[in-house]
Amino acid sequence: MTLKNVALFLFLALFLTAFTANQAQDGKTKTGCSTEEKKSCGSGETGCSKSCGGSEVQPTKENTKQVEIWNTVCPIKGDKVNPKAPTYTYNGKVYGFCCKGCEETFKKDPSKYSKNLSSDGKTFVGKK
């Protein structure tokens, strides 16, 4: 190996080291996802929660996590909980809602709205 080749090799090694350190500093993985966005794609590979292998992640039995909703009626309106609506965890309980709008309202003051439900979460006891 000539001195020129050794210098080129060292330059490339230094460049790759700096590049990898920069990627780690940004909190990005080798797929370009932040560590918070990284999730399983279902077939053993991993990628961003937004995409796996360049395509959108579609919910499957493997990558969809079911949560047990504590209440059966919405703490905002008193309507039946929609299992497809968003949930929100407060004081160790997963609250379900009739719609996304109710989840947003609940987040603003959960202590107020959680009092609208009976102790078992099956009856609306607040004011509509």
PDB file of C-alpha atoms in Angstrom:
ATOM      1  CA  MET A   1       0.000   0.000   0.000  1.00  0.00           C
ATOM      2  CA  THR A   2       1.328   3.374  -0.904  1.00  0.00           C
ATOM      3  CA  LEU A   3       1.243   6.388   1.377  1.00  0.00           C
ATOM      4  CA  LYS A   4      -1.431   7.901  -0.870  1.00  0.00           C
ATOM      5  CA  ASN A   5      -3.698   4.851  -0.430  1.00  0.00           C
ATOM      6  CA  VAL A   6      -3.188   4.836   3.346  1.00  0.00           C
ATOM      7  CA  ALA A   7      -4.100   8.537   3.524  1.00  0.00           C
ATOM      8  CA  LEU A   8      -7.223   7.936   1.415  1.00  0.00           C
ATOM      9  CA  PHE A   9      -8.217   4.996   3.609  1.00  0.00           C
ATOM     10  CA  LEU A  10      -7.781   7.055   6.804  1.00  0.00           C
ATOM     11  CA  PHE A  11      -9.775   9.945   5.334  1.00  0.00           C
ATOM     12  CA  LEU A  12     -12.677   7.638   4.434  1.00  0.00           C
ATOM     13  CA  ALA A  13     -12.599   5.986   7.861  1.00  0.00           C
ATOM     14  CA  LEU A  14     -12.644   9.381   9.573  1.00  0.00           C
ATOM     15  CA  PHE A  15     -15.483  10.589   7.336  1.00  0.00           C
ATOM     16  CA  LEU A  16     -17.603   7.503   8.072  1.00  0.00           C
ATOM     17  CA  THR A  17     -16.950   7.814  11.808  1.00  0.00           C
ATOM     18  CA  ALA A  18     -17.974  11.471  11.813  1.00  0.00           C
ATOM     19  CA  PHE A  19     -21.069  10.725   9.717  1.00  0.00           C
ATOM     20  CA  THR A  20     -22.219   7.922  12.034  1.00  0.00           C
ATOM     21  CA  ALA A  21     -21.588  10.038  15.131  1.00  0.00           C
ATOM     22  CA  ASN A  22     -23.648  12.840  13.595  1.00  0.00           C
ATOM     23  CA  GLN A  23     -26.516  10.455  12.888  1.00  0.00           C
ATOM     24  CA  ALA A  24     -26.463   9.180  16.487  1.00  0.00           C
ATOM     25  CA  GLN A  25     -26.374  12.758  17.786  1.00  0.00           C
ATOM     26  CA  ASP A  26     -29.526  13.630  15.849  1.00  0.00           C
ATOM     27  CA  GLY A  27     -31.331  10.699  17.515  1.00  0.00           C
ATOM     28  CA  LYS A  28     -31.828   9.075  14.146  1.00  0.00           C
ATOM     29  CA  THR A  29     -31.449   5.408  13.360  1.00  0.00           C
ATOM     30  CA  LYS A  30     -30.002   3.986  10.204  1.00  0.00           C
ATOM     31  CA  THR A  31     -33.475   4.111   8.632  1.00  0.00           C
ATOM     32  CA  GLY A  32     -33.705   7.844   9.247  1.00  0.00           C
ATOM     33  CA  CYS A  33     -36.263   7.445  12.034  1.00  0.00           C
ATOM     34  CA  SER A  34     -35.909   8.942  15.458  1.00  0.00           C
ATOM     35  CA  THR A  35     -35.750   6.315  18.180  1.00  0.00           C
ATOM     36  CA  GLU A  36     -39.290   7.295  19.244  1.00  0.00           C
ATOM     37  CA  GLU A  37     -40.621   6.649  15.715  1.00  0.00           C
ATOM     38  CA  LYS A  38     -38.961   3.252  15.381  1.00  0.00           C
ATOM     39  CA  LYS A  39     -41.292   0.271  15.520  1.00  0.00           C
ATOM     40  CA  SER A  40     -41.690  -3.238  14.211  1.00  0.00           C
ATOM     41  CA  CYS A  41     -43.059  -3.699  10.727  1.00  0.00           C
ATOM     42  CA  GLY A  42     -44.539  -7.094  11.491  1.00  0.00           C
ATOM     43  CA  SER A  43     -42.221  -9.242   9.387  1.00  0.00           C
ATOM     44  CA  GLY A  44     -39.164  -8.985  11.627  1.00  0.00           C
ATOM     45  CA  GLU A  45     -37.880  -5.815   9.970  1.00  0.00           C
ATOM     46  CA  THR A  46     -38.089  -2.423  11.624  1.00  0.00           C
ATOM     47  CA  GLY A  47     -38.669   1.069  10.332  1.00  0.00           C
ATOM     48  CA  CYS A  48     -40.377   4.349  11.107  1.00  0.00           C
ATOM     49  CA  SER A  49     -43.861   4.245  12.507  1.00  0.00           C
ATOM     50  CA  LYS A  50     -44.742   6.291   9.416  1.00  0.00           C
ATOM     51  CA  SER A  51     -43.264   3.797   6.996  1.00  0.00           C
ATOM     52  CA  CYS A  52     -41.570   0.431   6.632  1.00  0.00           C
ATOM     53  CA  GLY A  53     -39.529  -0.260   3.563  1.00  0.00           C
ATOM     54  CA  GLY A  54     -40.750   2.953   1.970  1.00  0.00           C
ATOM     55  CA  SER A  55     -44.480   2.177   2.254  1.00  0.00           C
ATOM     56  CA  GLU A  56     -47.046   3.160   4.833  1.00  0.00           C
ATOM     57  CA  VAL A  57     -47.522   0.767   7.761  1.00  0.00           C
ATOM     58  CA  GLN A  58     -50.921  -0.818   7.557  1.00  0.00           C
ATOM     59  CA  PRO A  59     -52.482  -2.026  10.819  1.00  0.00           C
ATOM     60  CA  THR A  60     -52.238  -5.784  11.149  1.00  0.00           C
ATOM     61  CA  LYS A  61     -52.773  -8.213  13.990  1.00  0.00           C
ATOM     62  CA  GLU A  62     -49.011  -8.159  14.548  1.00  0.00           C
ATOM     63  CA  ASN A  63     -48.555  -4.380  14.904  1.00  0.00           C
ATOM     64  CA  THR A  64     -51.900  -3.330  16.418  1.00  0.00           C
ATOM     65  CA  LYS A  65     -51.989  -3.296  20.184  1.00  0.00           C
ATOM     66  CA  GLN A  66     -55.396  -3.661  21.823  1.00  0.00           C
ATOM     67  CA  VAL A  67     -55.878  -1.810  25.101  1.00  0.00           C
ATOM     68  CA  GLU A  68     -58.528  -2.560  27.679  1.00  0.00           C
ATOM     69  CA  ILE A  69     -60.775   0.462  28.034  1.00  0.00           C
ATOM     70  CA  TRP A  70     -61.894   1.016  31.624  1.00  0.00           C
ATOM     71  CA  ASN A  71     -65.185   2.821  30.993  1.00  0.00           C
ATOM     72  CA  THR A  72     -68.179   1.934  28.836  1.00  0.00           C
ATOM     73  CA  VAL A  73     -69.653   5.447  28.546  1.00  0.00           C
ATOM     74  CA  CYS A  74     -67.954   8.642  27.419  1.00  0.00           C
ATOM     75  CA  PRO A  75     -66.940  10.901  30.344  1.00  0.00           C
ATOM     76  CA  ILE A  76     -67.801  13.998  28.281  1.00  0.00           C
ATOM     77  CA  LYS A  77     -71.175  13.248  26.645  1.00  0.00           C
ATOM     78  CA  GLY A  78     -72.312  10.037  28.357  1.00  0.00           C
ATOM     79  CA  ASP A  79     -72.672   8.217  25.025  1.00  0.00           C
ATOM     80  CA  LYS A  80     -71.461   4.648  24.489  1.00  0.00           C
ATOM     81  CA  VAL A  81     -67.659   4.377  24.066  1.00  0.00           C
ATOM     82  CA  ASN A  82     -66.529   3.803  20.484  1.00  0.00           C
ATOM     83  CA  PRO A  83     -63.706   1.198  20.564  1.00  0.00           C
ATOM     84  CA  LYS A  84     -62.223   2.798  17.424  1.00  0.00           C
ATOM     85  CA  ALA A  85     -62.050   6.270  19.002  1.00  0.00           C
ATOM     86  CA  PRO A  86     -58.803   7.426  20.660  1.00  0.00           C
ATOM     87  CA  THR A  87     -58.080   6.571  24.285  1.00  0.00           C
ATOM     88  CA  TYR A  88     -56.334   8.482  27.048  1.00  0.00           C
ATOM     89  CA  THR A  89     -54.663   7.116  30.170  1.00  0.00           C
ATOM     90  CA  TYR A  90     -55.325   9.030  33.383  1.00  0.00           C
ATOM     91  CA  ASN A  91     -54.617   7.851  36.953  1.00  0.00           C
ATOM     92  CA  GLY A  92     -53.758   4.367  35.689  1.00  0.00           C
ATOM     93  CA  LYS A  93     -57.042   3.900  33.815  1.00  0.00           C
ATOM     94  CA  VAL A  94     -57.480   3.879  30.042  1.00  0.00           C
ATOM     95  CA  TYR A  95     -60.443   6.108  29.240  1.00  0.00           C
ATOM     96  CA  GLY A  96     -62.434   5.554  26.072  1.00  0.00           C
ATOM     97  CA  PHE A  97     -64.556   8.162  24.306  1.00  0.00           C
ATOM     98  CA  CYS A  98     -67.396   8.324  21.820  1.00  0.00           C
ATOM     99  CA  CYS A  99     -65.293  10.453  19.419  1.00  0.00           C
ATOM    100  CA  LYS A 100     -61.956  12.213  18.955  1.00  0.00           C
ATOM    101  CA  GLY A 101     -63.389  15.582  20.019  1.00  0.00           C
ATOM    102  CA  CYS A 102     -64.247  14.203  23.444  1.00  0.00           C
ATOM    103  CA  GLU A 103     -60.717  12.906  23.907  1.00  0.00           C
ATOM    104  CA  GLU A 104     -59.348  16.393  23.203  1.00  0.00           C
ATOM    105  CA  THR A 105     -61.765  17.968  25.706  1.00  0.00           C
ATOM    106  CA  PHE A 106     -60.886  15.362  28.365  1.00  0.00           C
ATOM    107  CA  LYS A 107     -57.159  16.039  27.977  1.00  0.00           C
ATOM    108  CA  LYS A 108     -57.694  19.697  28.919  1.00  0.00           C
ATOM    109  CA  ASP A 109     -59.074  18.843  32.396  1.00  0.00           C
ATOM    110  CA  PRO A 110     -59.107  15.088  33.111  1.00  0.00           C
ATOM    111  CA  SER A 111     -59.783  15.480  36.852  1.00  0.00           C
ATOM    112  CA  LYS A 112     -62.993  17.394  36.084  1.00  0.00           C
ATOM    113  CA  TYR A 113     -64.343  15.011  33.453  1.00  0.00           C
ATOM    114  CA  SER A 114     -63.323  11.759  35.159  1.00  0.00           C
ATOM    115  CA  LYS A 115     -65.790  12.680  37.944  1.00  0.00           C
ATOM    116  CA  ASN A 116     -68.624  12.402  35.379  1.00  0.00           C
ATOM    117  CA  LEU A 117     -68.408   8.601  35.574  1.00  0.00           C
ATOM    118  CA  SER A 118     -69.552   6.187  38.257  1.00  0.00           C
ATOM    119  CA  SER A 119     -66.877   4.292  40.190  1.00  0.00           C
ATOM    120  CA  ASP A 120     -67.138   1.356  37.767  1.00  0.00           C
ATOM    121  CA  GLY A 121     -67.135   3.558  34.620  1.00  0.00           C
ATOM    122  CA  LYS A 122     -70.434   2.152  33.393  1.00  0.00           C
ATOM    123  CA  THR A 123     -72.744   5.061  34.220  1.00  0.00           C
ATOM    124  CA  PHE A 124     -72.583   8.763  33.346  1.00  0.00           C
ATOM    125  CA  VAL A 125     -73.264  10.721  36.560  1.00  0.00           C
ATOM    126  CA  GLY A 126     -72.315  14.227  35.359  1.00  0.00           C
ATOM    127  CA  LYS A 127     -74.359  16.891  33.651  1.00  0.00           C
ATOM    128  CA  LYS A 128     -74.855  16.648  29.903  1.00  0.00           C
TER     129      LYS A 128
END
